[in-house]
CSV table of C-alpha atoms in Angstrom, one decimal:
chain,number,residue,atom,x,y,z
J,20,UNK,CA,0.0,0.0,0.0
J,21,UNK,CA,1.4,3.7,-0.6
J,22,UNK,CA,-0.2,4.2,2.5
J,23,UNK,CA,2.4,2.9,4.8
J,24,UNK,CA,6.0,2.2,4.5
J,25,UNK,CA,8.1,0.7,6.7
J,26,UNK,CA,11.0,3.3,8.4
J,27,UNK,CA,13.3,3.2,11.2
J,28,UNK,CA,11.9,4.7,14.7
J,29,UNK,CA,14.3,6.4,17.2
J,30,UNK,CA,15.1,3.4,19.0
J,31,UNK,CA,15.9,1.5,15.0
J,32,UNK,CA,13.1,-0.8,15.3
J,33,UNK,CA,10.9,-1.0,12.1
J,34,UNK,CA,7.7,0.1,12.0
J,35,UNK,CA,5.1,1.9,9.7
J,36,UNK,CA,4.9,5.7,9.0
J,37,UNK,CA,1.1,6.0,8.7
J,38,UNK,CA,-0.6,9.1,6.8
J,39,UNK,CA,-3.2,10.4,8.6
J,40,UNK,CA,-6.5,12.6,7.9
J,41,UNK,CA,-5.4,15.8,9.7
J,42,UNK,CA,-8.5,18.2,9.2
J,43,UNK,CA,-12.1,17.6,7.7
J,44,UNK,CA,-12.3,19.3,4.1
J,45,UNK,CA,-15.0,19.2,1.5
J,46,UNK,CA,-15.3,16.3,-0.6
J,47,UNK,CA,-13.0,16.5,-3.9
J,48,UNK,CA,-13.5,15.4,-7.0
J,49,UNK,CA,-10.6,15.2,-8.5
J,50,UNK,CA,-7.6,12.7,-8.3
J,51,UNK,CA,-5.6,12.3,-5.2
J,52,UNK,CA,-4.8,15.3,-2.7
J,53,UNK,CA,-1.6,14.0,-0.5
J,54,UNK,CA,1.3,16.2,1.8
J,55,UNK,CA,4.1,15.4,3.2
J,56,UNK,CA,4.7,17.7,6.4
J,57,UNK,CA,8.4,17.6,8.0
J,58,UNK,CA,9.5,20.2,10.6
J,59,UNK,CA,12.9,19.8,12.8
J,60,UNK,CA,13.4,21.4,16.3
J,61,UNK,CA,16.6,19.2,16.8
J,62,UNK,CA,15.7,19.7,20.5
J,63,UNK,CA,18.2,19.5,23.3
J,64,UNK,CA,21.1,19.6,20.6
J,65,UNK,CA,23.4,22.4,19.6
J,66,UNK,CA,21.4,22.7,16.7
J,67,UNK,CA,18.2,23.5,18.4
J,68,UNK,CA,15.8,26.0,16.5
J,69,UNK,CA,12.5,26.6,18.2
J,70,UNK,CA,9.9,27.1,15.5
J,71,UNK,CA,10.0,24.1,12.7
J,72,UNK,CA,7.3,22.2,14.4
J,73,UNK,CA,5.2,25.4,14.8
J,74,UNK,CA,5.6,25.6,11.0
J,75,UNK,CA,4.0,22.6,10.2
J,76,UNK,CA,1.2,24.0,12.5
J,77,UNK,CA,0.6,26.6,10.8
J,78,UNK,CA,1.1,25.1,7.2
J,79,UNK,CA,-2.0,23.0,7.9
J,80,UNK,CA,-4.1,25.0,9.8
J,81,UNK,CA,-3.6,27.8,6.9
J,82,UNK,CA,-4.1,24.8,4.4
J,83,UNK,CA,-7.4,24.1,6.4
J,84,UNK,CA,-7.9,27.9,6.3
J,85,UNK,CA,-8.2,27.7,2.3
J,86,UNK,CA,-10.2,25.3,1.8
J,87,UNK,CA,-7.0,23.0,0.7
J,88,UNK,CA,-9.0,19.4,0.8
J,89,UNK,CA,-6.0,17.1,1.9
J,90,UNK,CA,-6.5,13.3,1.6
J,91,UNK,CA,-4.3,12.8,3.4
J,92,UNK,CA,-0.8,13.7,5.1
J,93,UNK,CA,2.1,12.3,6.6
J,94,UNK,CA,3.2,14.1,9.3
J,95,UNK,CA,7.4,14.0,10.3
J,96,UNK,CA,7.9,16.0,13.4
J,97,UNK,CA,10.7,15.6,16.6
J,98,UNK,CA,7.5,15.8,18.8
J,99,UNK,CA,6.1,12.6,19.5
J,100,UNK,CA,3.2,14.2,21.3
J,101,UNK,CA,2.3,16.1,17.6
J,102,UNK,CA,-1.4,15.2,17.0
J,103,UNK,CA,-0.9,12.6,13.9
J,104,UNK,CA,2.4,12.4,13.7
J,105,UNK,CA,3.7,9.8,11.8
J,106,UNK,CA,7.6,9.4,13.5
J,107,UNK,CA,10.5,11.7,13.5
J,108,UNK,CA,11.4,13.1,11.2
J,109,UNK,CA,15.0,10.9,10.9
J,110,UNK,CA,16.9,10.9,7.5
J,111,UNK,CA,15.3,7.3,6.5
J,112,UNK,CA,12.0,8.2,7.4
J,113,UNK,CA,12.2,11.6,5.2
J,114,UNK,CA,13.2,9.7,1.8
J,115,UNK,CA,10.6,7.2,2.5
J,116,UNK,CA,7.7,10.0,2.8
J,117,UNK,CA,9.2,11.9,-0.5
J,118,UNK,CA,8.8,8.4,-1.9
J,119,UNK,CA,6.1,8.4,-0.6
J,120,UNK,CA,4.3,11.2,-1.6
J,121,UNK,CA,5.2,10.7,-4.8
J,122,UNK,CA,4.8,6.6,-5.4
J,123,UNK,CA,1.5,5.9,-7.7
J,124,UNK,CA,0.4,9.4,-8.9
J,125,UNK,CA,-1.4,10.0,-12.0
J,126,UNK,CA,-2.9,13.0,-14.0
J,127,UNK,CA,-5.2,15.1,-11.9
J,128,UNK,CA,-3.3,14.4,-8.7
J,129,UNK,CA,-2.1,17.4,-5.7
J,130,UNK,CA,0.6,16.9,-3.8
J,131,UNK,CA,2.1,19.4,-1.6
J,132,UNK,CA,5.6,19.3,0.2
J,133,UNK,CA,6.6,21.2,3.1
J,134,UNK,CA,10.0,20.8,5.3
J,135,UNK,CA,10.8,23.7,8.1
J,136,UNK,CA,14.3,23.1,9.0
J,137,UNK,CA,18.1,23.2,8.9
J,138,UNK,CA,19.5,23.7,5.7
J,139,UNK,CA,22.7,23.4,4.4
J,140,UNK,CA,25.7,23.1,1.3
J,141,UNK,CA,28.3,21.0,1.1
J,142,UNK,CA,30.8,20.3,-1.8
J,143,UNK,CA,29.4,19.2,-4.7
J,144,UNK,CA,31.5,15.9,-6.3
J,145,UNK,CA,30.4,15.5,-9.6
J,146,UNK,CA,30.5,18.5,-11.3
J,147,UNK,CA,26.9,19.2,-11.7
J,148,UNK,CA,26.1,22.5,-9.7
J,149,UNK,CA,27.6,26.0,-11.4
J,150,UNK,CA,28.6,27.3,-8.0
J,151,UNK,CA,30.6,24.0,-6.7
J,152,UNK,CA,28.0,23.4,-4.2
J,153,UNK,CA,25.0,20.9,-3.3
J,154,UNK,CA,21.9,22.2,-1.7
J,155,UNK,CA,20.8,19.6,1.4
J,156,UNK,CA,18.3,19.4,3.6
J,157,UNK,CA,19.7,18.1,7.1
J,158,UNK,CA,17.5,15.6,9.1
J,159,UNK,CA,16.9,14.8,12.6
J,160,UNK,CA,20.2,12.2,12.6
J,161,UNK,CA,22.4,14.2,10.4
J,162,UNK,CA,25.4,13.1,12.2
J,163,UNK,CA,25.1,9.6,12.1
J,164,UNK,CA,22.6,9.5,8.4
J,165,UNK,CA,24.4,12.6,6.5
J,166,UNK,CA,22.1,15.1,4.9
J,167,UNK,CA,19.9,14.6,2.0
J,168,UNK,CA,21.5,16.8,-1.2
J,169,UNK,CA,19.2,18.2,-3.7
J,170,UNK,CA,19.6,15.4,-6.5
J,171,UNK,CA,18.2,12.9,-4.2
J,172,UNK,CA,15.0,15.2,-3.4
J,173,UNK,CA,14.8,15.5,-7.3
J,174,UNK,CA,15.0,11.7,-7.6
J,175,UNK,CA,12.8,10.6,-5.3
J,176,UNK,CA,10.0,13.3,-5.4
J,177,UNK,CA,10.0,14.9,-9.0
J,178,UNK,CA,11.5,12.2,-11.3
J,179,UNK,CA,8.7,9.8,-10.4
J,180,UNK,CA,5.6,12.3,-11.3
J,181,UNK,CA,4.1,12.0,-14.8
J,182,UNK,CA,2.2,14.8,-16.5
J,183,UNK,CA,-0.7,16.3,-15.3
J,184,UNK,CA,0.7,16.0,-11.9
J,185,UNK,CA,0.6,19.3,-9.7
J,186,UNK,CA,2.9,19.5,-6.8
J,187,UNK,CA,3.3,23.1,-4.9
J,188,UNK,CA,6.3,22.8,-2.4
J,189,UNK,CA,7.4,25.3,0.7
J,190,UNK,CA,11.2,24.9,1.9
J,191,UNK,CA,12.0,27.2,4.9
J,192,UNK,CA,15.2,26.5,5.8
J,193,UNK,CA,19.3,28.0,4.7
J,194,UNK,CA,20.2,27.9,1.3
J,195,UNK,CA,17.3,26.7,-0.3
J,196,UNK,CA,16.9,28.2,-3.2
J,197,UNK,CA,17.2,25.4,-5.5
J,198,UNK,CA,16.9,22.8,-3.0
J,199,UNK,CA,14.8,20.4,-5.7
J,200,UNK,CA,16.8,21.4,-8.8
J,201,UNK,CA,14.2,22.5,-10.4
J,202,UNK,CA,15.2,23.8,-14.0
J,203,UNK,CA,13.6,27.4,-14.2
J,204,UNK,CA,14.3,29.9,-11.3
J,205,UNK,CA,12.5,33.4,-11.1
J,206,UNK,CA,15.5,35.6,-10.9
J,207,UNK,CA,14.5,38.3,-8.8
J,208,UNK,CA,16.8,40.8,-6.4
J,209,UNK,CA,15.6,43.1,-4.4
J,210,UNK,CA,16.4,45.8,-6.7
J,211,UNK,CA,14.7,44.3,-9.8
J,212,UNK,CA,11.8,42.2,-8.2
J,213,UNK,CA,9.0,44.2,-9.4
J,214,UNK,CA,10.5,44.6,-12.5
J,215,UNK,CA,10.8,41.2,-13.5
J,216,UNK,CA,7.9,40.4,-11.8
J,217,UNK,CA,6.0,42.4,-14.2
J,218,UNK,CA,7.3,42.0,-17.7
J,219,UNK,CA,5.6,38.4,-19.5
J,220,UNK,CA,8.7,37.5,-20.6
J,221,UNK,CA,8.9,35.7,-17.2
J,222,UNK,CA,12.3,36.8,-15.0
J,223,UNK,CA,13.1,32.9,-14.8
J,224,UNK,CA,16.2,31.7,-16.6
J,225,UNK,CA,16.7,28.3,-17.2
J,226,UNK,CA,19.6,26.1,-14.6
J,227,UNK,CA,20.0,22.5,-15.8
J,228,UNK,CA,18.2,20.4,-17.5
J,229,UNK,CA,16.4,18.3,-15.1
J,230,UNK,CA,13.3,18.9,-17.2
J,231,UNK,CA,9.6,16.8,-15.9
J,232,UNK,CA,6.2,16.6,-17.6
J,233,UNK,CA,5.1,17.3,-14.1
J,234,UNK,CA,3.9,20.8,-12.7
J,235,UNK,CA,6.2,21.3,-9.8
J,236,UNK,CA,7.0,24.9,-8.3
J,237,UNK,CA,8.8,25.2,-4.8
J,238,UNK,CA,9.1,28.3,-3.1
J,239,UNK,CA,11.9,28.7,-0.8
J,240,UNK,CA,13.1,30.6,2.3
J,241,UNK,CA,16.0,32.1,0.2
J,242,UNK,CA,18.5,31.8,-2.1
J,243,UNK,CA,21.3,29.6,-1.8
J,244,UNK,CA,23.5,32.1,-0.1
J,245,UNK,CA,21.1,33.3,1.9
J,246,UNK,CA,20.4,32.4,5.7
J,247,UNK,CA,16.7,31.9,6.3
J,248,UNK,CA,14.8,33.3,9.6
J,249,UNK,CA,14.0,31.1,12.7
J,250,UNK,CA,12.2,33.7,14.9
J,251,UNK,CA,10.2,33.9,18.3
J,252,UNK,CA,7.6,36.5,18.0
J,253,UNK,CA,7.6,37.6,14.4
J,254,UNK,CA,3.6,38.4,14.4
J,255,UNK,CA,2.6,37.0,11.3
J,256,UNK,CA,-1.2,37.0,11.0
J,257,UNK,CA,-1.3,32.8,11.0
J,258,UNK,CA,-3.9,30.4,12.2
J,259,UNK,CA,-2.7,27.6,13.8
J,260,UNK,CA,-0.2,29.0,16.9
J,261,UNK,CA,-0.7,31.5,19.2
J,262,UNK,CA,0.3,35.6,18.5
J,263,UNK,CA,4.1,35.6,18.8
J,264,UNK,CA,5.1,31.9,18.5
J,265,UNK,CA,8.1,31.1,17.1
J,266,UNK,CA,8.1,29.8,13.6
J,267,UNK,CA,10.1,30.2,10.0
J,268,UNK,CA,9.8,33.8,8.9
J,269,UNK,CA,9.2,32.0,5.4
J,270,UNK,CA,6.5,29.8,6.4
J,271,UNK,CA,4.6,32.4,8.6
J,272,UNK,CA,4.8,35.7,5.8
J,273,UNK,CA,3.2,33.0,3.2
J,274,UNK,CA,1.1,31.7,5.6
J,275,UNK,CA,-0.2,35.4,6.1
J,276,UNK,CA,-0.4,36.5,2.4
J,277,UNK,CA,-2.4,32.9,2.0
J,278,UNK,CA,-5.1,33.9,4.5
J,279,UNK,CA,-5.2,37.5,4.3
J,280,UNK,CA,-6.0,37.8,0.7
J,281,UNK,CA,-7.3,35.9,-2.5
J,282,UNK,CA,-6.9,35.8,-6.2
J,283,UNK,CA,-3.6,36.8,-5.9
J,284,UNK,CA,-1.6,36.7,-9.4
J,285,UNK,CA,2.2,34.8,-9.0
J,286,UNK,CA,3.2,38.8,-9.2
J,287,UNK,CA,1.3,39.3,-6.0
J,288,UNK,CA,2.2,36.6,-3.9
J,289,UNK,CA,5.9,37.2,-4.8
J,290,UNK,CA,5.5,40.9,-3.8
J,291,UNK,CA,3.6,40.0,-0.5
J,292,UNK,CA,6.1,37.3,0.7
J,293,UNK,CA,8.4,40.2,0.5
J,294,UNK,CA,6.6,43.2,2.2
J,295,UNK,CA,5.5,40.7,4.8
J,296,UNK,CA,9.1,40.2,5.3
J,297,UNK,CA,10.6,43.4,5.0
J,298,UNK,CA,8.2,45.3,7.0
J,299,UNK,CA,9.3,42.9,10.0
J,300,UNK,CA,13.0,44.0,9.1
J,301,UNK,CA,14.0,40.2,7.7
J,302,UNK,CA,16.7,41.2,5.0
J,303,UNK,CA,15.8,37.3,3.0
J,304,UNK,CA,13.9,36.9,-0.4
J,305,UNK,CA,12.0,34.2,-0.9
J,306,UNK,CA,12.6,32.4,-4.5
J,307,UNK,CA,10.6,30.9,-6.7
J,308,UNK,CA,11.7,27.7,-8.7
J,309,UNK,CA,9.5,25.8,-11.1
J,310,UNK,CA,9.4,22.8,-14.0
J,311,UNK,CA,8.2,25.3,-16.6
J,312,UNK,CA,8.7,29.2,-16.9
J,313,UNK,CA,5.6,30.1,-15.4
J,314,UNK,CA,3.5,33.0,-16.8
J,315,UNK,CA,3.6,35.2,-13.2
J,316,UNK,CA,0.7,37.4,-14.5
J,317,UNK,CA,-1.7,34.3,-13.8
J,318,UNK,CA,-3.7,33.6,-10.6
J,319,UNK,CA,-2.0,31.7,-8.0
J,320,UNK,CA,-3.7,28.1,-7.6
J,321,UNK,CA,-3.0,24.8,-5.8
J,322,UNK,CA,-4.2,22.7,-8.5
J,323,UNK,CA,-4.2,22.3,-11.9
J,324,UNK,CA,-1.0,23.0,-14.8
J,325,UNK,CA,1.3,25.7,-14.9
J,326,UNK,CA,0.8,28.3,-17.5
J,327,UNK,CA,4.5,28.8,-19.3
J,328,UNK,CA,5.1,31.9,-20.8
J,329,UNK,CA,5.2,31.7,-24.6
J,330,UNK,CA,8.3,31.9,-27.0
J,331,UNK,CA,10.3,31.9,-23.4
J,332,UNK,CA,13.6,34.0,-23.5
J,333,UNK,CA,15.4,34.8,-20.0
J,334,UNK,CA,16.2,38.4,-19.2
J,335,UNK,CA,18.8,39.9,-20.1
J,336,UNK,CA,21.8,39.4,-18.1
J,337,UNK,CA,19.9,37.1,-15.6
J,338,UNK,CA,21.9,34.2,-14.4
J,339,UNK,CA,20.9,31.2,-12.1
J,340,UNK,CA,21.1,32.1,-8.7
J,341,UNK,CA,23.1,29.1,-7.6
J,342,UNK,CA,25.5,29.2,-11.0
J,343,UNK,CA,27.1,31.6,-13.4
J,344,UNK,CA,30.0,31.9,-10.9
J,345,UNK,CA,33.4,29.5,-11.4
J,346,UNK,CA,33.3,26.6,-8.4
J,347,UNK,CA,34.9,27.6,-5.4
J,348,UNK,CA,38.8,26.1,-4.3
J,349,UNK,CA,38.7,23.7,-2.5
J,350,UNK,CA,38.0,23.9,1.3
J,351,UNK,CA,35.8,23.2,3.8
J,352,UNK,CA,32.2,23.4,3.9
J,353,UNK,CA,30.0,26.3,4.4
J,354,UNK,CA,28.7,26.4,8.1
J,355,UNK,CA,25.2,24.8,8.5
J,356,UNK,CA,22.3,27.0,8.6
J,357,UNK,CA,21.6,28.9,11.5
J,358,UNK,CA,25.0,30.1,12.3
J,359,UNK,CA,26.7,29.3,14.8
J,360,UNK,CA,26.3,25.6,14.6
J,361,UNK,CA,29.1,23.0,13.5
J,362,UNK,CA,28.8,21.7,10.2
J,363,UNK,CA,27.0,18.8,9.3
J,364,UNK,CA,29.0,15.9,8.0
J,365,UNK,CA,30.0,16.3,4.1
């Protein structure tokens, strides 16, 4: 069954991850509608962050909010006491939920992705990223299991989809701009956001060639030099925790611009993720990385294809966020995300 997998519990026994139903929603009459929900607090460790679990909180109850009608989710949190959750979120039991989420699918399914935690880079072997680095998310046991790097969260999520497939992904963590590999990125600084964000021609550029029939987009705390937020009290407007909780300054200004407003164009929510940010004096832009140049004057939606911008030329000048730049010497790893924290394993 897709349902259930077997993983690896803290204590290594074997035992099922089990999806669970986490809200009522209105009946759907489409294909599937399935999430995978991960958020690490790495408590009592020197990588402790206080808010990744609140993320997932508030990614379900604004889900909920919008009338999202989930299936069904698996739930990976380092809080056993988490209503529904389905283990911690260990580096096994994360690649068996991406495989998870996207064993079986066909035409007309949802899926959405969400991961609130540490983030990190180490040296890339193989030649395959522009800026000498791979992009990795960093699970509960990273110092025993290693990290996951970005081509394995291509693999095992993306490869598998086939078209007509919709999957809408949130990564909150350090340097995770292109954390899926996705092969368009919207280019977008801070000086140049709007303008990009308004001209048809797109302000994506095109960064490998992991191409997919597939309708994937991931936004992402920021790029991949970028350090992404962890804060206590940021007052986002978001259901699900109390005013002043801690959470991912990604998760909770996208949480807000999901609930505050509606028919919001890809323009829109790009410029609202970043006054929601800036006005609480975060200096990180979230990015925007799809299978297809998506057309950013069309309304935001869950479901359904991507529209690509016809004819599709990048901007002038624009480069890959991650690339254009000769690989580094060689050295040692970039600290892990957070600051402050010892560097994950390479």
């Amino acid at each position: 069954s897709f349902c259930t997998l077997l993983a690896a519990s803290d204590s290594s026994t074997m035992r099922e991850l089990v999806p669970t139903k986490p809200y009522d929603c209105a009946p759907f009459q489409g294909g599937k509608v399935r999430g995978l929900f991960i958020g690490i607090n790495y408590t009592n460790s020197e990588a402790e962050l206080k808010g990744c679990v609140n993320d997932v909180r508030t990614m379900l109850a604004t889900l909920q909010r919008i009338g999202f009608p989930l299936q069904e989710a698996l739930i990976l949190v380092d809080d056993p006491a988490y209503p529904g959750c389905a283990g911690p979120p260990t580096r096994r039991n994360i690649e068996n939920g991406m495989r998870w989420l996207s064993a079986g699918c066909s035409a007309g399914d949802t899926l959405f992705l969400h991961y609130s935690g540490h983030g990190s880079q180490r040296r890339n072997r193989d030649g395959t990223e522009a800026d000498g680095f791979d992009e990795t998310m960093v699970p509960l046991d990273y110092q025993e299991a290693g990290q996951i790097v970005d081509d394995d969260v291509y693999n095992m999520v993306v490869r598998p989809l086939p078209a007509g497939v919709r999957l809408t992904a949130v990564m909150d963590c350090c340097h995770s701009g292109t954390l899926m590999d996705l092969p368009y990125e919207f280019v977008a600084t801070r000086d140049n956001m709007e303008q990009y964000a308004g001209a048809r021609n797109s302000g994506f550029t095109e960064g490998n060639k992991n191409h997919s029939p597939a309708d994937v987009m991931l936004f992402s705390g920021c790029a991949d030099d970028q350090t992404s937020a962890d804060v206590t009290g940021g007052n986002f407007k978001t259901p699900g925790n109390h005013p002043g909780a801690s959470g991912g300054a990604c998760t909770g200004a996208l949480a807000e611009v999901f609930t505050t407003t509606s028919g919001l164009t890809f323009v829109d929510l790009l410029l609202g993720l970043r006054q929601s940010l800036h006005k609480r004096g975060y200096k990180q832009l979230p990015q925007l990385s799809a299978t297809k140049p998506i057309d950013l004057t069309r309304v935001f939606s869950l479901f359904g294809p991507l529209a690509a911008v016809d004819n599709f030329q990048p901007p002038p000048g624009a480069q890959f966020n991650h690339g254009g730049q000769p690989a580094p010497p060689p050295g040692p790893p970039p600290p892990m995300a957070g600051g402050g924290y010892p560097s994950p394993p390479p």
